[in-house]
Amino acid sequence: SASNGQTIWVRVENNATGCYNLGTFQVIVGIPLVVPTPQPINECDTLPNDQFAVFDLTVRQITALPGYTFQYYPSLLDAQNDTNQITTITSYTNVSPAVQTLGVRIISAQGCVGYTTLNIRVLPAPEPNTNPDVLPAVCENATNSGQAIVDLTQNEAYILNGDTNLTLQYYPTLTDLENNTNEITNPSAALVGDTTLTNDP
């Protein structure tokens, strides 16, 4: 056996003439990269929750070492057998519902192979009730102001649909909600309304 960096001497001899020549070569022992199991990649499901989502597997940088190639597989066994390699690594849809353990094959520049696993998880999207009762009418705070203090939380229990892990946020417009701007921070006593509707019966 030889060790990494060892010089091996070679004698090449012609059987018929007995003439020979000497040469050397160095033994380089490549070592597969050993990496810890990376943190899972989580994606939120969309309604209706079906436990499948599209993942970008490259968002979890496993190592920054140069010269290594990473190949992804639907399972560790597939990685070890080099079968069913995932070719859509930036848009991979899980094949096992909710949680799937992928195999990752790590190849060094010298061709040495190491393995790890990567979990991808589909997290359920909230399933609120979306048809709450209309809040009761209130009188404006000041004459012709077009605004009033309203308790927007009156339908919270209905909207939450029994899920105690959810929190609600309130916004004055759909655009604000989509841009996460102008959140109503005191929804139980929110000043809401439209000042352009003053004197409108």
Coordinates of N, CA and C in Angstrom, one line a residue:
S1 N 0.8 -1.2 0.0 CA 0.0 0.0 0.0 C 0.9 1.2 0.0
A2 N 0.3 2.3 -0.4 CA 1.0 3.6 -0.5 C 0.3 4.7 0.2
S3 N 1.0 5.7 0.7 CA 0.4 6.8 1.4 C 0.4 8.0 0.5
N4 N -0.4 9.0 0.9 CA -0.6 10.2 0.1 C 0.8 10.9 0.0
G5 N 1.2 11.3 -1.2 CA 2.4 12.0 -1.5 C 3.6 11.1 -1.6
Q6 N 3.5 9.8 -1.4 CA 4.6 8.9 -1.5 C 5.1 8.8 -2.9
T7 N 6.5 8.8 -3.1 CA 7.1 8.6 -4.4 C 7.4 7.1 -4.6
I8 N 6.9 6.6 -5.7 CA 7.1 5.2 -6.1 C 8.1 5.1 -7.2
W9 N 9.1 4.2 -7.0 CA 10.1 4.0 -8.0 C 9.8 2.8 -8.9
V10 N 10.0 2.9 -10.2 CA 9.6 1.9 -11.1 C 10.9 1.5 -12.0
R11 N 11.1 0.2 -12.1 CA 12.1 -0.3 -13.0 C 11.4 -1.0 -14.1
V12 N 11.7 -0.6 -15.3 CA 11.1 -1.2 -16.5 C 12.2 -1.9 -17.2
E13 N 12.1 -3.2 -17.4 CA 13.1 -4.0 -18.0 C 12.6 -4.8 -19.2
N14 N 13.5 -4.8 -20.2 CA 13.2 -5.6 -21.4 C 13.6 -7.1 -21.1
N15 N 12.6 -8.0 -21.2 CA 12.9 -9.4 -20.9 C 13.9 -10.0 -21.8
A16 N 13.9 -9.6 -23.1 CA 14.8 -10.3 -24.0 C 16.3 -9.8 -23.9
T17 N 16.5 -8.5 -23.6 CA 17.8 -7.9 -23.6 C 18.4 -7.7 -22.3
G18 N 17.5 -7.6 -21.3 CA 18.0 -7.2 -19.9 C 18.2 -5.8 -19.7
C19 N 18.0 -5.0 -20.7 CA 18.2 -3.5 -20.6 C 17.0 -3.0 -19.7
Y20 N 17.3 -1.9 -19.0 CA 16.2 -1.4 -18.1 C 16.3 0.1 -18.0
N21 N 15.2 0.7 -17.5 CA 15.2 2.1 -17.3 C 14.5 2.3 -16.0
L22 N 14.8 3.4 -15.3 CA 14.1 3.7 -14.0 C 13.2 4.9 -14.2
G23 N 12.2 5.0 -13.4 CA 11.3 6.1 -13.4 C 10.6 6.2 -12.0
T24 N 9.9 7.3 -11.8 CA 9.2 7.5 -10.5 C 7.8 8.1 -10.8
F25 N 6.9 8.0 -9.9 CA 5.7 8.7 -9.9 C 5.3 8.9 -8.5
Q26 N 4.4 9.9 -8.3 CA 4.0 10.2 -6.9 C 2.5 9.7 -6.8
V27 N 2.2 9.2 -5.6 CA 0.9 8.7 -5.3 C 0.1 9.9 -4.6
I28 N -1.0 10.3 -5.2 CA -1.9 11.3 -4.6 C -3.2 10.5 -4.3
V29 N -3.5 10.5 -3.0 CA -4.7 9.9 -2.5 C -5.8 10.9 -2.3
G30 N -6.8 10.9 -3.2 CA -7.9 11.8 -3.0 C -8.8 11.4 -1.9
I31 N -9.3 12.4 -1.2 CA -10.2 12.1 0.0 C -11.6 12.7 -0.3
P32 N -12.6 11.8 -0.2 CA -14.0 12.4 -0.5 C -14.3 13.4 0.6
L33 N -15.0 14.4 0.1 CA -15.5 15.5 1.0 C -16.5 15.0 2.0
V34 N -16.3 15.2 3.3 CA -17.3 14.8 4.3 C -18.0 16.1 4.7
V35 N -19.3 16.1 4.5 CA -20.0 17.3 4.9 C -21.1 16.9 5.9
P36 N -21.4 17.8 6.8 CA -22.6 17.5 7.7 C -23.9 17.6 6.9
T37 N -24.9 17.0 7.4 CA -26.2 17.1 6.8 C -26.7 18.6 6.8
P38 N -27.0 19.2 5.7 CA -27.4 20.6 5.7 C -28.8 20.8 6.2
Q39 N -29.1 22.0 6.6 CA -30.4 22.4 7.1 C -31.4 22.1 6.0
P40 N -32.6 21.7 6.3 CA -33.7 21.5 5.3 C -34.0 22.7 4.6
I41 N -34.6 22.5 3.4 CA -35.2 23.6 2.6 C -36.7 23.5 2.8
N42 N -37.3 24.6 3.2 CA -38.7 24.6 3.4 C -39.4 25.5 2.4
E43 N -40.5 25.0 1.9 CA -41.4 25.8 1.0 C -42.8 25.7 1.5
C44 N -43.5 26.8 1.3 CA -44.9 26.8 1.8 C -45.8 26.2 0.7
D45 N -46.8 25.4 1.1 CA -47.7 24.9 0.2 C -48.7 26.0 -0.3
T46 N -49.5 25.7 -1.3 CA -50.5 26.6 -1.8 C -51.8 25.9 -1.6
L47 N -52.9 26.7 -1.4 CA -54.2 26.1 -1.3 C -54.8 25.6 -2.6
P48 N -55.4 24.5 -2.6 CA -55.6 23.6 -1.4 C -54.3 22.9 -1.1
N49 N -54.0 22.7 0.2 CA -52.7 22.0 0.6 C -52.7 20.6 -0.1
D50 N -51.7 20.4 -0.9 CA -51.5 19.0 -1.5 C -50.2 18.4 -1.1
Q51 N -49.3 19.1 -0.3 CA -48.0 18.6 0.2 C -47.0 18.5 -0.9
F52 N -47.1 19.2 -2.0 CA -46.1 19.3 -3.1 C -45.8 20.7 -3.4
A53 N -44.5 21.0 -3.7 CA -44.1 22.3 -4.0 C -42.8 22.3 -4.9
V54 N -42.5 23.4 -5.4 CA -41.3 23.5 -6.3 C -40.1 24.0 -5.5
F55 N -39.0 23.4 -5.5 CA -37.8 23.7 -4.7 C -36.6 24.1 -5.6
D56 N -35.9 25.1 -5.2 CA -34.6 25.4 -5.8 C -33.5 24.8 -4.8
L57 N -33.0 23.7 -5.2 CA -32.1 22.9 -4.4 C -30.7 23.7 -4.2
T58 N -30.5 24.6 -5.0 CA -29.2 25.3 -4.9 C -29.2 26.4 -3.8
V59 N -30.3 26.7 -3.2 CA -30.3 27.8 -2.2 C -29.6 27.3 -0.9
R60 N -29.4 26.0 -0.7 CA -28.7 25.6 0.5 C -27.3 25.2 0.0
Q61 N -26.4 26.2 0.2 CA -25.0 26.0 -0.2 C -24.4 25.0 0.8
I62 N -24.0 23.9 0.3 CA -23.5 22.8 1.2 C -22.0 23.1 1.6
T63 N -21.2 23.6 0.7 CA -19.8 24.0 0.9 C -19.4 25.0 -0.1
A64 N -18.4 25.8 0.3 CA -17.9 26.8 -0.6 C -16.5 26.3 -1.2
L65 N -16.1 25.1 -1.0 CA -14.8 24.6 -1.5 C -14.9 24.5 -3.0
P66 N -13.8 25.1 -3.6 CA -13.8 25.0 -5.1 C -13.4 23.6 -5.6
G67 N -13.8 23.3 -6.8 CA -13.4 22.0 -7.4 C -14.3 20.9 -7.2
Y68 N -15.4 21.1 -6.5 CA -16.3 20.0 -6.2 C -17.6 20.1 -7.0
T69 N -18.1 19.0 -7.4 CA -19.4 19.0 -8.2 C -20.5 18.3 -7.3
F70 N -21.7 18.9 -7.3 CA -22.8 18.4 -6.5 C -23.8 17.9 -7.5
Q71 N -24.3 16.7 -7.2 CA -25.4 16.1 -7.9 C -26.5 15.7 -7.0
Y72 N -27.7 15.9 -7.3 CA -28.8 15.6 -6.5 C -29.7 14.5 -7.0
Y73 N -30.2 13.7 -6.1 CA -31.0 12.5 -6.4 C -32.2 12.4 -5.5
P74 N -33.3 11.7 -6.0 CA -34.5 11.6 -5.2 C -34.3 10.8 -3.8
S75 N -33.2 10.1 -3.6 CA -32.9 9.4 -2.4 C -31.5 9.2 -2.2
L76 N -31.0 8.8 -1.0 CA -29.6 8.5 -0.8 C -29.2 7.3 -1.6
L77 N -30.1 6.3 -1.7 CA -29.8 5.1 -2.4 C -29.5 5.4 -3.9
D78 N -30.4 6.3 -4.4 CA -30.2 6.7 -5.8 C -28.8 7.4 -6.0
A79 N -28.4 8.2 -5.0 CA -27.1 8.9 -5.1 C -26.0 7.9 -5.0
Q80 N -26.1 6.9 -4.2 CA -25.1 5.9 -4.0 C -24.9 5.0 -5.3
N81 N -26.1 4.8 -6.0 CA -26.1 4.0 -7.2 C -25.9 4.8 -8.4
D82 N -25.9 6.2 -8.3 CA -25.8 7.1 -9.4 C -26.9 6.8 -10.4
T83 N -28.2 6.7 -9.9 CA -29.3 6.5 -10.7 C -30.4 7.6 -10.5
N84 N -31.1 8.0 -11.5 CA -32.2 9.0 -11.4 C -31.7 10.4 -11.0
Q85 N -30.6 10.8 -11.4 CA -30.1 12.1 -11.1 C -31.1 13.2 -11.4
I86 N -31.3 14.1 -10.5 CA -32.2 15.2 -10.7 C -31.5 16.3 -11.6
T87 N -32.2 16.6 -12.7 CA -31.6 17.5 -13.7 C -32.2 18.9 -13.5
T88 N -33.3 19.0 -12.9 CA -34.0 20.3 -12.7 C -33.7 20.8 -11.3
I89 N -32.5 21.1 -10.9 CA -32.1 21.4 -9.5 C -32.6 22.7 -9.1
T90 N -33.0 23.6 -10.0 CA -33.5 24.9 -9.5 C -35.1 25.0 -9.6
S91 N -35.7 23.9 -10.0 CA -37.2 23.8 -10.0 C -37.6 22.4 -9.9
Y92 N -37.3 21.8 -8.8 CA -37.6 20.4 -8.5 C -38.8 20.3 -7.7
T93 N -39.8 19.4 -8.1 CA -41.0 19.2 -7.3 C -40.8 17.8 -6.6
N94 N -41.0 17.9 -5.3 CA -40.9 16.7 -4.5 C -41.8 15.6 -5.0
V95 N -41.3 14.3 -4.9 CA -42.1 13.2 -5.3 C -42.7 12.4 -4.1
S96 N -42.2 12.7 -2.9 CA -42.8 12.1 -1.7 C -43.6 13.3 -1.0
P97 N -44.8 13.1 -0.6 CA -45.6 14.2 0.0 C -45.0 14.7 1.3
A98 N -45.0 16.0 1.4 CA -44.6 16.7 2.6 C -43.1 16.8 2.9
V99 N -42.5 15.6 3.1 CA -41.1 15.6 3.4 C -40.4 14.6 2.5
Q100 N -39.3 14.9 1.9 CA -38.5 14.0 1.1 C -37.0 14.2 1.5
T101 N -36.3 13.1 1.6 CA -34.9 13.1 1.9 C -34.2 12.8 0.6
L102 N -33.5 13.8 0.1 CA -32.7 13.7 -1.1 C -31.3 13.1 -0.8
G103 N -30.7 12.5 -1.8 CA -29.3 12.1 -1.7 C -28.5 13.1 -2.5
V104 N -27.3 13.5 -2.0 CA -26.4 14.4 -2.6 C -25.1 13.7 -2.8
R105 N -24.7 13.7 -4.1 CA -23.4 13.0 -4.4 C -22.4 14.2 -4.7
I106 N -21.3 14.1 -4.0 CA -20.3 15.2 -4.0 C -19.0 14.6 -4.6
I107 N -18.6 15.2 -5.7 CA -17.4 14.6 -6.5 C -16.3 15.6 -6.5
S108 N -15.1 15.2 -6.0 CA -13.9 16.1 -6.0 C -13.4 16.2 -7.4
A109 N -12.4 17.1 -7.5 CA -11.8 17.3 -8.8 C -11.0 16.0 -9.2
Q110 N -10.6 15.2 -8.3 CA -9.9 14.0 -8.5 C -10.8 12.8 -8.8
G111 N -12.1 13.0 -8.7 CA -13.1 12.0 -8.9 C -13.5 11.2 -7.7
C112 N -13.1 11.6 -6.5 CA -13.5 10.9 -5.3 C -14.9 11.4 -5.0
V113 N -15.7 10.4 -4.4 CA -17.1 10.6 -4.2 C -17.5 10.5 -2.8
G114 N -18.2 11.5 -2.3 CA -18.8 11.5 -0.9 C -20.3 11.7 -1.0
Y115 N -21.0 11.5 0.1 CA -22.5 11.6 0.1 C -23.0 12.3 1.3
T116 N -24.1 12.9 1.1 CA -24.9 13.5 2.3 C -26.3 13.4 1.9
T117 N -27.2 13.9 2.8 CA -28.6 13.9 2.5 C -29.1 15.4 2.7
L118 N -30.2 15.7 2.1 CA -30.8 17.0 2.2 C -32.3 16.8 2.2
N119 N -32.9 17.3 3.3 CA -34.4 17.2 3.5 C -35.1 18.4 2.8
I120 N -36.1 18.1 2.1 CA -37.0 19.2 1.6 C -38.3 19.0 2.2
R121 N -39.0 20.1 2.6 CA -40.2 20.0 3.4 C -41.2 21.0 2.8
V122 N -42.5 20.5 2.6 CA -43.6 21.4 2.2 C -44.4 21.7 3.5
L123 N -44.4 23.0 3.8 CA -45.1 23.4 5.0 C -46.6 23.8 4.6
P124 N -47.5 23.4 5.4 CA -48.9 23.7 5.0 C -49.2 25.2 5.1
A125 N -50.0 25.6 4.1 CA -50.5 27.0 4.1 C -51.7 27.1 5.0
P126 N -51.8 28.3 5.6 CA -53.0 28.5 6.5 C -54.3 28.3 5.7
E127 N -55.3 27.7 6.3 CA -56.6 27.5 5.6 C -57.7 28.3 6.4
P128 N -57.7 29.6 6.3 CA -58.7 30.4 7.0 C -60.1 30.3 6.4
N129 N -61.1 30.6 7.2 CA -62.4 30.8 6.7 C -62.4 32.2 6.0
T130 N -62.9 32.3 4.8 CA -62.8 33.6 4.1 C -64.1 34.3 3.8
N131 N -65.1 33.9 4.5 CA -66.4 34.6 4.3 C -67.0 35.0 5.6
P132 N -66.3 35.9 6.3 CA -66.8 36.3 7.7 C -68.0 37.2 7.5
D133 N -68.7 37.4 8.6 CA -69.9 38.3 8.7 C -69.4 39.7 8.5
V134 N -70.3 40.5 7.8 CA -70.0 41.9 7.7 C -70.0 42.6 9.0
L135 N -69.0 43.4 9.3 CA -69.0 44.1 10.6 C -70.2 45.1 10.7
P136 N -70.7 45.3 11.9 CA -71.8 46.2 12.0 C -71.4 47.7 11.7
A137 N -72.3 48.4 11.2 CA -72.1 49.8 10.8 C -71.8 50.6 12.1
V138 N -70.9 51.6 11.9 CA -70.6 52.5 13.0 C -70.6 54.0 12.5
C139 N -70.8 54.8 13.4 CA -70.9 56.3 13.1 C -69.5 56.8 13.0
E140 N -69.3 57.8 12.1 CA -68.0 58.4 12.0 C -67.6 59.2 13.3
N141 N -66.4 59.3 13.6 CA -65.9 59.9 14.8 C -66.2 61.4 14.9
A142 N -66.0 62.1 13.8 CA -66.3 63.5 13.8 C -67.2 63.8 12.6
T143 N -68.0 64.7 12.6 CA -68.9 65.0 11.5 C -68.1 65.3 10.3
N144 N -68.5 64.6 9.2 CA -67.9 64.8 7.9 C -66.4 64.3 7.8
S145 N -66.0 63.5 8.8 CA -64.6 63.0 8.7 C -64.5 61.8 7.8
G146 N -65.5 61.0 7.6 CA -65.5 59.8 6.8 C -64.7 58.7 7.5
Q147 N -64.4 58.8 8.7 CA -63.6 57.8 9.4 C -64.2 57.5 10.8
A148 N -64.0 56.3 11.2 CA -64.5 55.9 12.6 C -63.5 54.8 13.2
I149 N -63.6 54.7 14.5 CA -62.8 53.7 15.2 C -63.6 52.4 15.1
V150 N -63.0 51.3 14.6 CA -63.7 50.0 14.4 C -62.8 48.9 15.0
D151 N -63.5 47.9 15.7 CA -62.8 46.7 16.1 C -62.8 45.7 15.0
L152 N -61.7 45.6 14.3 CA -61.6 44.7 13.1 C -61.4 43.3 13.5
T153 N -61.2 43.0 14.8 CA -60.9 41.7 15.3 C -62.2 40.9 15.6
Q154 N -63.3 41.4 15.4 CA -64.6 40.8 15.8 C -64.8 39.4 15.1
N155 N -64.2 39.2 13.9 CA -64.4 37.9 13.3 C -63.1 37.0 13.3
E156 N -62.2 37.4 14.2 CA -60.9 36.7 14.2 C -61.1 35.2 14.4
A157 N -61.9 34.8 15.4 CA -62.1 33.4 15.7 C -62.6 32.6 14.5
Y158 N -63.5 33.2 13.8 CA -64.1 32.5 12.6 C -63.0 32.4 11.5
I159 N -62.3 33.5 11.3 CA -61.3 33.5 10.2 C -60.2 32.5 10.5
L160 N -59.7 32.4 11.8 CA -58.6 31.5 12.2 C -59.0 30.0 12.0
N161 N -60.3 29.7 12.0 CA -60.8 28.4 11.7 C -60.2 27.4 12.7
G162 N -60.0 27.8 13.9 CA -59.6 26.8 14.9 C -58.1 26.6 15.0
D163 N -57.3 27.2 14.1 CA -55.8 27.0 14.1 C -55.2 28.0 15.0
T164 N -54.6 27.5 16.1 CA -54.0 28.4 17.2 C -52.6 28.8 16.8
N165 N -52.1 28.3 15.7 CA -50.7 28.7 15.3 C -50.7 29.9 14.4
L166 N -51.8 30.5 14.1 CA -51.9 31.6 13.1 C -52.0 32.9 13.8
T167 N -51.5 34.0 13.2 CA -51.8 35.3 13.6 C -52.3 36.1 12.4
L168 N -53.2 37.1 12.7 CA -53.7 37.9 11.6 C -53.1 39.2 11.5
Q169 N -52.9 39.8 10.3 CA -52.5 41.1 10.1 C -53.5 41.8 9.3
Y170 N -53.7 43.1 9.5 CA -54.7 43.9 8.8 C -54.1 45.0 8.1
Y171 N -54.7 45.3 6.9 CA -54.2 46.3 6.0 C -55.3 47.1 5.4
P172 N -55.1 48.4 5.1 CA -56.3 49.2 4.6 C -56.6 48.9 3.2
T173 N -55.7 48.3 2.4 CA -56.0 48.0 1.0 C -55.4 46.7 0.6
L174 N -55.8 46.1 -0.5 CA -55.2 44.9 -1.1 C -53.8 45.2 -1.5
T175 N -53.5 46.4 -2.1 CA -52.2 46.7 -2.5 C -51.2 46.8 -1.3
D176 N -51.7 47.4 -0.2 CA -50.9 47.4 1.0 C -50.6 46.0 1.5
L177 N -51.6 45.1 1.5 CA -51.4 43.8 1.9 C -50.3 43.1 1.1
E178 N -50.4 43.2 -0.3 CA -49.5 42.6 -1.2 C -48.1 43.1 -1.0
N179 N -47.9 44.4 -0.7 CA -46.6 45.0 -0.5 C -46.1 45.1 0.9
N180 N -47.0 44.5 1.8 CA -46.7 44.6 3.3 C -46.3 46.0 3.7
T181 N -47.2 46.9 3.4 CA -47.0 48.3 3.8 C -48.3 48.8 4.5
N182 N -48.1 49.8 5.4 CA -49.2 50.4 6.1 C -50.1 49.4 6.9
E183 N -49.4 48.5 7.6 CA -50.2 47.5 8.4 C -50.9 48.3 9.5
I184 N -52.1 47.9 9.8 CA -52.9 48.4 10.9 C -52.5 47.8 12.1
T185 N -51.8 48.5 13.0 CA -51.1 47.9 14.1 C -52.0 47.8 15.4
N186 N -53.1 48.5 15.4 CA -54.1 48.4 16.5 C -55.4 48.0 16.0
P187 N -55.6 46.7 15.5 CA -56.8 46.4 14.8 C -58.0 46.3 15.7
S188 N -57.9 46.3 17.0 CA -59.1 46.3 17.9 C -59.6 47.7 18.1
A189 N -58.9 48.7 17.7 CA -59.4 50.1 17.7 C -58.8 50.8 16.6
A190 N -59.1 50.4 15.4 CA -58.5 50.9 14.2 C -59.3 52.1 13.6
L191 N -58.6 53.2 13.3 CA -59.2 54.3 12.6 C -59.3 54.0 11.1
V192 N -60.4 53.7 10.6 CA -60.6 53.3 9.2 C -61.7 54.2 8.6
G193 N -61.7 54.1 7.3 CA -62.7 54.9 6.5 C -62.0 55.5 5.3
D194 N -62.8 56.4 4.7 CA -62.4 57.0 3.4 C -62.8 58.5 3.5
T195 N -61.8 59.3 3.7 CA -62.0 60.8 3.9 C -62.6 61.4 2.7
T196 N -62.5 60.8 1.5 CA -63.1 61.3 0.3 C -64.6 61.2 0.2
L197 N -65.2 60.4 1.2 CA -66.6 60.1 1.2 C -67.4 61.0 2.1
T198 N -66.8 62.1 2.6 CA -67.5 63.0 3.5 C -68.7 63.6 2.8
N199 N -69.8 63.7 3.6 CA -71.0 64.2 3.0 C -71.7 63.3 2.0
D200 N -71.2 62.1 1.9 CA -71.9 61.1 1.0 C -72.8 60.3 1.8
P201 N -74.1 60.3 1.5 CA -75.1 59.6 2.3 C -74.9 58.1 2.2

